[in-house]
Amino acid sequence: MTHENRARIIIRETNGTRIDVKNQDMFSIIQILQLPYLKTKELIILCPGSEIQQVRNLITEISSLINAKKLDKLRTKQFYWRCVPDEADEFIEFLKLLNENELEMIHNDMNNFSSDQMKEVGGMKQWMNAKEIWLGNGEVSSVDQFLHVHNCNVYFSKLEVEDIWKMILSFQSRDLPIGSSFDLFTENPPKLDDVFKMYKVVPNHQPIIPDDIGIIGRHTQRFKTGSDDKMLVVRNTELGIRGNVLKKD
């Protein structure tokens, strides 16, 4: 998804149909969202800083219609947000407009979140019910708001050893589907050896990727999960820590 020089809203229906609404027709999206047969798979919001007021106006209008019971909360499986400015206020307000029982994936690679904003969004039903969350520029400082997901890809301002261990335990203790994963990124990530030392885990390097064999500083550890036929494979990469739920050998 590229940066935009104008405001756009894109809807992809479950049948593959794509509806693309550009800035001058922004409010026509409300009529589209009211269509009874509309089954939305993806709702994509793209907006440069110069056009953000249009998105703010749209949020106000949709919120008023929902409060007046003239429009249901927006139903979509996946929500993509690519808007500036860096602050996350508009993202949070738009997220409130989405149906919490339908939303499965949240993708935002633009905004920075303050600790208060992260706590606010982490307590929203839309967030808590989502199975997949991507924050590519979140400057997040804790994993606590991501321990419920099946898949996450998050950039941290700083990643602590305790956070890595929390995420490992979360994935290890649940019977998650094969393919579930976490990617925790930061500029200077801790090594898995540091995690193991703090929590008294015996290191057992068992690479599953040929490129990791013989590379100094790389480590792959296999953990048991809530299912006898699955394992959690955790490895450190150049930019962070990655975990994958895989079928046992």
C-alpha positions as a LaTeX table, in Angstrom:
\begin{tabular}{lrrr}
\hline
Residue & $x$ (\AA) & $y$ (\AA) & $z$ (\AA) \\
\hline
Met1 & 0.00 & 0.00 & 0.00 \\
Thr2 & 1.59 & 3.27 & $-1.11$ \\
His3 & 1.46 & 6.79 & 0.30 \\
Glu4 & $-1.39$ & 8.91 & $-1.09$ \\
Asn5 & $-1.55$ & 12.57 & $-2.14$ \\
Arg6 & $-5.35$ & 12.67 & $-1.81$ \\
Ala7 & $-7.96$ & 11.15 & 0.46 \\
Arg8 & $-9.39$ & 7.81 & $-0.63$ \\
Ile9 & $-11.59$ & 5.11 & 0.80 \\
Ile10 & $-11.44$ & 1.67 & $-0.75$ \\
Ile11 & $-13.94$ & $-1.11$ & $-0.07$ \\
Arg12 & $-13.30$ & $-4.66$ & $-1.17$ \\
Glu13 & $-16.34$ & $-6.89$ & $-0.95$ \\
Thr14 & $-16.21$ & $-10.59$ & $-0.15$ \\
Asn15 & $-17.12$ & $-11.35$ & $-3.78$ \\
Gly16 & $-14.01$ & $-9.48$ & $-5.00$ \\
Thr17 & $-15.76$ & $-6.27$ & $-6.11$ \\
Arg18 & $-13.74$ & $-3.09$ & $-5.41$ \\
Ile19 & $-15.31$ & 0.30 & $-4.67$ \\
Asp20 & $-12.90$ & 3.26 & $-4.77$ \\
Val21 & $-14.12$ & 6.64 & $-3.46$ \\
Lys22 & $-11.81$ & 9.65 & $-3.92$ \\
Asn23 & $-11.71$ & 12.90 & $-1.97$ \\
Gln24 & $-14.41$ & 14.92 & $-3.70$ \\
Asp25 & $-16.90$ & 12.06 & $-3.34$ \\
Met26 & $-15.95$ & 11.13 & 0.21 \\
Phe27 & $-19.43$ & 11.49 & 1.66 \\
Ser28 & $-20.93$ & 9.19 & $-0.98$ \\
Ile29 & $-19.27$ & 6.42 & 1.02 \\
Ile30 & $-22.07$ & 6.77 & 3.57 \\
Gln31 & $-24.69$ & 5.82 & 0.98 \\
Ile32 & $-22.56$ & 2.87 & $-0.07$ \\
Leu33 & $-22.13$ & 1.70 & 3.53 \\
Gln34 & $-25.91$ & 1.71 & 3.96 \\
Leu35 & $-26.46$ & $-0.78$ & 1.15 \\
Pro36 & $-28.12$ & $-3.86$ & 2.74 \\
Tyr37 & $-26.34$ & $-6.35$ & 0.47 \\
Leu38 & $-22.85$ & $-4.95$ & 1.06 \\
Lys39 & $-20.49$ & $-7.57$ & 2.50 \\
Thr40 & $-17.17$ & $-5.89$ & 3.18 \\
Lys41 & $-13.95$ & $-7.84$ & 3.48 \\
Glu42 & $-11.54$ & $-4.87$ & 3.52 \\
Leu43 & $-12.04$ & $-1.22$ & 4.44 \\
Ile44 & $-9.02$ & 0.87 & 3.48 \\
Ile45 & $-8.56$ & 4.53 & 4.48 \\
Leu46 & $-5.75$ & 6.48 & 2.77 \\
Cys47 & $-5.15$ & 10.16 & 3.42 \\
Pro48 & $-2.29$ & 12.70 & 3.36 \\
Gly49 & $-2.00$ & 15.30 & 6.10 \\
Ser50 & $-3.38$ & 18.01 & 3.82 \\
Glu51 & $-6.67$ & 16.11 & 3.47 \\
Ile52 & $-7.10$ & 14.81 & 7.02 \\
Gln53 & $-9.92$ & 17.26 & 7.76 \\
Gln54 & $-12.11$ & 15.39 & 5.28 \\
Val55 & $-11.59$ & 12.21 & 7.27 \\
Arg56 & $-12.38$ & 14.06 & 10.50 \\
Asn57 & $-15.61$ & 15.37 & 8.97 \\
Leu58 & $-16.49$ & 11.89 & 7.78 \\
Ile59 & $-15.90$ & 10.45 & 11.25 \\
Thr60 & $-18.22$ & 13.08 & 12.74 \\
Glu61 & $-20.95$ & 12.37 & 10.17 \\
Ile62 & $-20.81$ & 8.58 & 10.50 \\
Ser63 & $-20.72$ & 8.82 & 14.31 \\
Ser64 & $-23.81$ & 11.06 & 14.29 \\
Leu65 & $-25.70$ & 8.61 & 12.07 \\
Ile66 & $-24.76$ & 5.67 & 14.29 \\
Asn67 & $-25.81$ & 7.54 & 17.45 \\
Ala68 & $-29.12$ & 8.45 & 15.78 \\
Lys69 & $-29.58$ & 4.76 & 14.83 \\
Lys70 & $-29.70$ & 5.68 & 11.15 \\
Leu71 & $-26.59$ & 3.64 & 10.40 \\
Asp72 & $-25.20$ & 0.47 & 11.95 \\
Lys73 & $-21.58$ & 0.24 & 12.96 \\
Leu74 & $-19.46$ & $-0.47$ & 9.90 \\
Arg75 & $-19.05$ & $-4.15$ & 9.18 \\
Thr76 & $-15.70$ & $-5.24$ & 7.79 \\
Lys77 & $-13.34$ & $-8.14$ & 8.37 \\
Gln78 & $-10.16$ & $-6.16$ & 7.78 \\
Phe79 & $-9.37$ & $-2.50$ & 8.49 \\
Tyr80 & $-6.38$ & $-0.76$ & 6.90 \\
Trp81 & $-5.41$ & 2.76 & 7.97 \\
Arg82 & $-2.77$ & 4.76 & 6.14 \\
Cys83 & $-3.24$ & 8.39 & 7.11 \\
Val84 & $-1.10$ & 11.19 & 8.49 \\
Pro85 & $-0.47$ & 13.15 & 10.74 \\
Asp86 & 1.53 & 10.81 & 12.95 \\
Glu87 & $-0.82$ & 11.18 & 15.91 \\
Ala88 & $-3.33$ & 8.36 & 16.26 \\
Asp89 & $-6.41$ & 10.37 & 17.28 \\
Glu90 & $-8.34$ & 9.97 & 14.01 \\
Phe91 & $-7.46$ & 6.28 & 13.78 \\
Ile92 & $-8.85$ & 5.64 & 17.25 \\
Glu93 & $-12.05$ & 7.57 & 16.50 \\
Phe94 & $-12.59$ & 5.69 & 13.23 \\
Leu95 & $-11.93$ & 2.35 & 14.92 \\
Lys96 & $-14.82$ & 3.08 & 17.30 \\
Leu97 & $-17.17$ & 3.17 & 14.28 \\
Leu98 & $-16.43$ & $-0.44$ & 13.33 \\
Asn99 & $-18.55$ & $-3.42$ & 14.35 \\
Glu100 & $-16.53$ & $-5.18$ & 17.05 \\
Asn101 & $-18.12$ & $-8.56$ & 16.29 \\
Glu102 & $-17.07$ & $-8.51$ & 12.63 \\
Leu103 & $-13.56$ & $-7.04$ & 12.75 \\
Glu104 & $-10.75$ & $-9.60$ & 12.61 \\
Met105 & $-7.70$ & $-7.66$ & 11.42 \\
Ile106 & $-6.31$ & $-4.15$ & 12.12 \\
His107 & $-3.44$ & $-2.75$ & 10.04 \\
Asn108 & $-1.87$ & 0.64 & 10.77 \\
Asp109 & 1.69 & 1.36 & 9.64 \\
Met110 & 1.57 & 5.15 & 9.95 \\
Asn111 & 0.71 & 6.35 & 13.45 \\
Asn112 & 2.67 & 6.75 & 16.65 \\
Phe113 & 0.81 & 5.93 & 19.85 \\
Ser114 & 1.33 & 7.54 & 23.23 \\
Ser115 & 1.16 & 5.21 & 26.22 \\
Asp116 & $-2.28$ & 6.62 & 27.09 \\
Gln117 & $-3.53$ & 6.06 & 23.54 \\
Met118 & $-2.21$ & 2.52 & 23.58 \\
Lys119 & $-4.10$ & 1.81 & 26.79 \\
Glu120 & $-7.26$ & 3.37 & 25.33 \\
Val121 & $-7.18$ & 1.43 & 22.09 \\
Gly122 & $-6.15$ & $-1.76$ & 23.90 \\
Gly123 & $-9.35$ & $-1.59$ & 25.96 \\
Met124 & $-11.68$ & $-1.23$ & 22.97 \\
Lys125 & $-13.78$ & $-4.25$ & 21.98 \\
Gln126 & $-12.75$ & $-3.80$ & 18.35 \\
Trp127 & $-9.12$ & $-4.24$ & 19.38 \\
Met128 & $-9.69$ & $-7.03$ & 21.89 \\
Asn129 & $-11.73$ & $-9.08$ & 19.40 \\
Ala130 & $-9.23$ & $-8.71$ & 16.53 \\
Lys131 & $-7.16$ & $-11.81$ & 15.82 \\
Glu132 & $-4.49$ & $-10.02$ & 13.79 \\
Ile133 & $-2.86$ & $-6.62$ & 14.44 \\
Trp134 & $-0.13$ & $-4.81$ & 12.49 \\
Leu135 & 1.46 & $-1.62$ & 13.82 \\
Gly136 & 4.40 & $-0.81$ & 11.59 \\
Asn137 & 5.26 & 2.58 & 13.08 \\
Gly138 & 3.59 & 2.38 & 16.43 \\
Glu139 & 6.55 & 3.20 & 18.66 \\
Val140 & 4.91 & 0.81 & 21.12 \\
Ser141 & 6.55 & 0.19 & 24.50 \\
Ser142 & 4.69 & $-2.89$ & 25.84 \\
Val143 & 3.27 & $-6.17$ & 24.49 \\
Asp144 & 0.35 & $-6.15$ & 26.93 \\
Gln145 & $-2.15$ & $-4.99$ & 24.28 \\
Phe146 & $-1.16$ & $-7.82$ & 21.90 \\
Leu147 & $-1.24$ & $-10.92$ & 24.08 \\
His148 & $-4.70$ & $-11.94$ & 22.81 \\
Val149 & $-3.96$ & $-12.04$ & 19.07 \\
His150 & $-3.23$ & $-14.95$ & 16.73 \\
Asn151 & $-0.95$ & $-12.86$ & 14.52 \\
Cys152 & 0.87 & $-9.61$ & 15.22 \\
Asn153 & 3.55 & $-7.55$ & 13.54 \\
Val154 & 4.56 & $-4.62$ & 15.73 \\
Tyr155 & 7.36 & $-2.06$ & 15.83 \\
Phe156 & 8.49 & $-1.13$ & 19.35 \\
Ser157 & 10.31 & 1.95 & 20.56 \\
Lys158 & 12.13 & $-0.43$ & 22.87 \\
Leu159 & 11.69 & $-4.15$ & 23.37 \\
Glu160 & 12.37 & $-5.53$ & 26.82 \\
Val161 & 13.30 & $-9.09$ & 27.75 \\
Glu162 & 10.13 & $-9.30$ & 29.87 \\
Asp163 & 7.95 & $-8.43$ & 26.87 \\
Ile164 & 9.47 & $-11.16$ & 24.74 \\
Trp165 & 8.86 & $-13.72$ & 27.45 \\
Lys166 & 5.24 & $-12.58$ & 27.91 \\
Met167 & 4.58 & $-13.10$ & 24.22 \\
Ile168 & 6.24 & $-16.52$ & 24.22 \\
Leu169 & 4.11 & $-17.62$ & 27.19 \\
Ser170 & 0.95 & $-16.28$ & 25.55 \\
Phe171 & 1.53 & $-18.26$ & 22.37 \\
Gln172 & 2.77 & $-21.32$ & 24.23 \\
Ser173 & $-0.22$ & $-21.54$ & 26.57 \\
Arg174 & $-2.94$ & $-21.33$ & 23.88 \\
Asp175 & $-4.04$ & $-23.85$ & 21.27 \\
Leu176 & $-3.54$ & $-21.50$ & 18.33 \\
Pro177 & $-3.99$ & $-22.53$ & 14.69 \\
Ile178 & $-0.96$ & $-23.47$ & 12.63 \\
Gly179 & 0.31 & $-20.33$ & 10.92 \\
Ser180 & $-0.21$ & $-18.08$ & 13.94 \\
Ser181 & 2.81 & $-15.85$ & 14.45 \\
Phe182 & 4.33 & $-12.82$ & 16.11 \\
Asp183 & 6.98 & $-10.43$ & 14.82 \\
Leu184 & 8.33 & $-7.95$ & 17.36 \\
Phe185 & 10.65 & $-5.34$ & 15.84 \\
Thr186 & 12.95 & $-2.74$ & 17.34 \\
Glu187 & 16.27 & $-1.13$ & 16.48 \\
Asn188 & 18.36 & $-2.95$ & 19.09 \\
Pro189 & 16.46 & $-6.13$ & 20.00 \\
Pro190 & 17.49 & $-8.30$ & 22.95 \\
Lys191 & 18.93 & $-11.70$ & 22.15 \\
Leu192 & 17.04 & $-14.85$ & 23.03 \\
Asp193 & 20.01 & $-15.87$ & 25.17 \\
Asp194 & 19.24 & $-12.88$ & 27.41 \\
Val195 & 15.62 & $-14.01$ & 27.71 \\
Phe196 & 16.65 & $-17.55$ & 28.59 \\
Lys197 & 19.14 & $-16.40$ & 31.23 \\
Met198 & 16.53 & $-14.29$ & 33.00 \\
Tyr199 & 13.87 & $-17.01$ & 32.99 \\
Lys200 & 16.19 & $-19.99$ & 33.47 \\
Val201 & 15.39 & $-21.66$ & 30.15 \\
Val202 & 17.97 & $-24.13$ & 28.84 \\
Pro203 & 19.00 & $-22.97$ & 25.33 \\
Asn204 & 18.58 & $-25.61$ & 22.64 \\
His205 & 19.40 & $-24.27$ & 19.19 \\
Gln206 & 17.39 & $-26.19$ & 16.55 \\
Pro207 & 17.34 & $-24.18$ & 13.31 \\
Ile208 & 14.48 & $-24.73$ & 10.88 \\
Ile209 & 15.74 & $-22.26$ & 8.26 \\
Pro210 & 19.00 & $-23.10$ & 6.43 \\
Asp211 & 20.08 & $-19.43$ & 6.50 \\
Asp212 & 20.19 & $-19.57$ & 10.32 \\
Ile213 & 22.63 & $-22.48$ & 10.47 \\
Gly214 & 26.08 & $-21.42$ & 11.58 \\
Ile215 & 25.21 & $-17.72$ & 11.89 \\
Ile216 & 26.72 & $-16.18$ & 15.01 \\
Gly217 & 24.08 & $-14.64$ & 17.25 \\
Arg218 & 21.16 & $-16.49$ & 15.67 \\
His219 & 19.14 & $-18.82$ & 17.84 \\
Thr220 & 16.04 & $-20.94$ & 17.24 \\
Gln221 & 14.18 & $-22.46$ & 20.17 \\
Arg222 & 11.26 & $-24.87$ & 20.03 \\
Phe223 & 8.56 & $-24.73$ & 22.70 \\
Lys224 & 5.62 & $-26.97$ & 23.53 \\
Thr225 & 2.14 & $-25.52$ & 23.03 \\
Gly226 & $-1.38$ & $-26.29$ & 24.20 \\
Ser227 & $-1.63$ & $-28.96$ & 21.49 \\
Asp228 & 0.34 & $-32.19$ & 21.18 \\
Asp229 & 0.72 & $-31.88$ & 17.40 \\
Lys230 & 1.96 & $-28.26$ & 17.30 \\
Met231 & 5.05 & $-26.40$ & 18.42 \\
Leu232 & 6.06 & $-22.78$ & 18.85 \\
Val233 & 9.30 & $-21.94$ & 17.07 \\
Val234 & 10.95 & $-18.74$ & 18.29 \\
Arg235 & 14.00 & $-17.23$ & 16.62 \\
Asn236 & 15.84 & $-13.96$ & 16.78 \\
Thr237 & 16.29 & $-11.99$ & 13.56 \\
Glu238 & 18.35 & $-8.91$ & 12.75 \\
Leu239 & 15.49 & $-6.60$ & 13.76 \\
Gly240 & 13.71 & $-8.49$ & 16.48 \\
Ile241 & 12.06 & $-11.70$ & 17.62 \\
Arg242 & 9.82 & $-13.93$ & 15.53 \\
Gly243 & 7.57 & $-16.76$ & 16.67 \\
Asn244 & 5.60 & $-19.23$ & 14.53 \\
Val245 & 3.13 & $-21.96$ & 15.42 \\
Leu246 & 4.07 & $-24.95$ & 13.26 \\
Lys247 & 3.11 & $-28.58$ & 12.95 \\
Lys248 & 5.46 & $-30.84$ & 14.86 \\
Asp249 & 7.99 & $-32.78$ & 12.81 \\
\hline
\end{tabular}
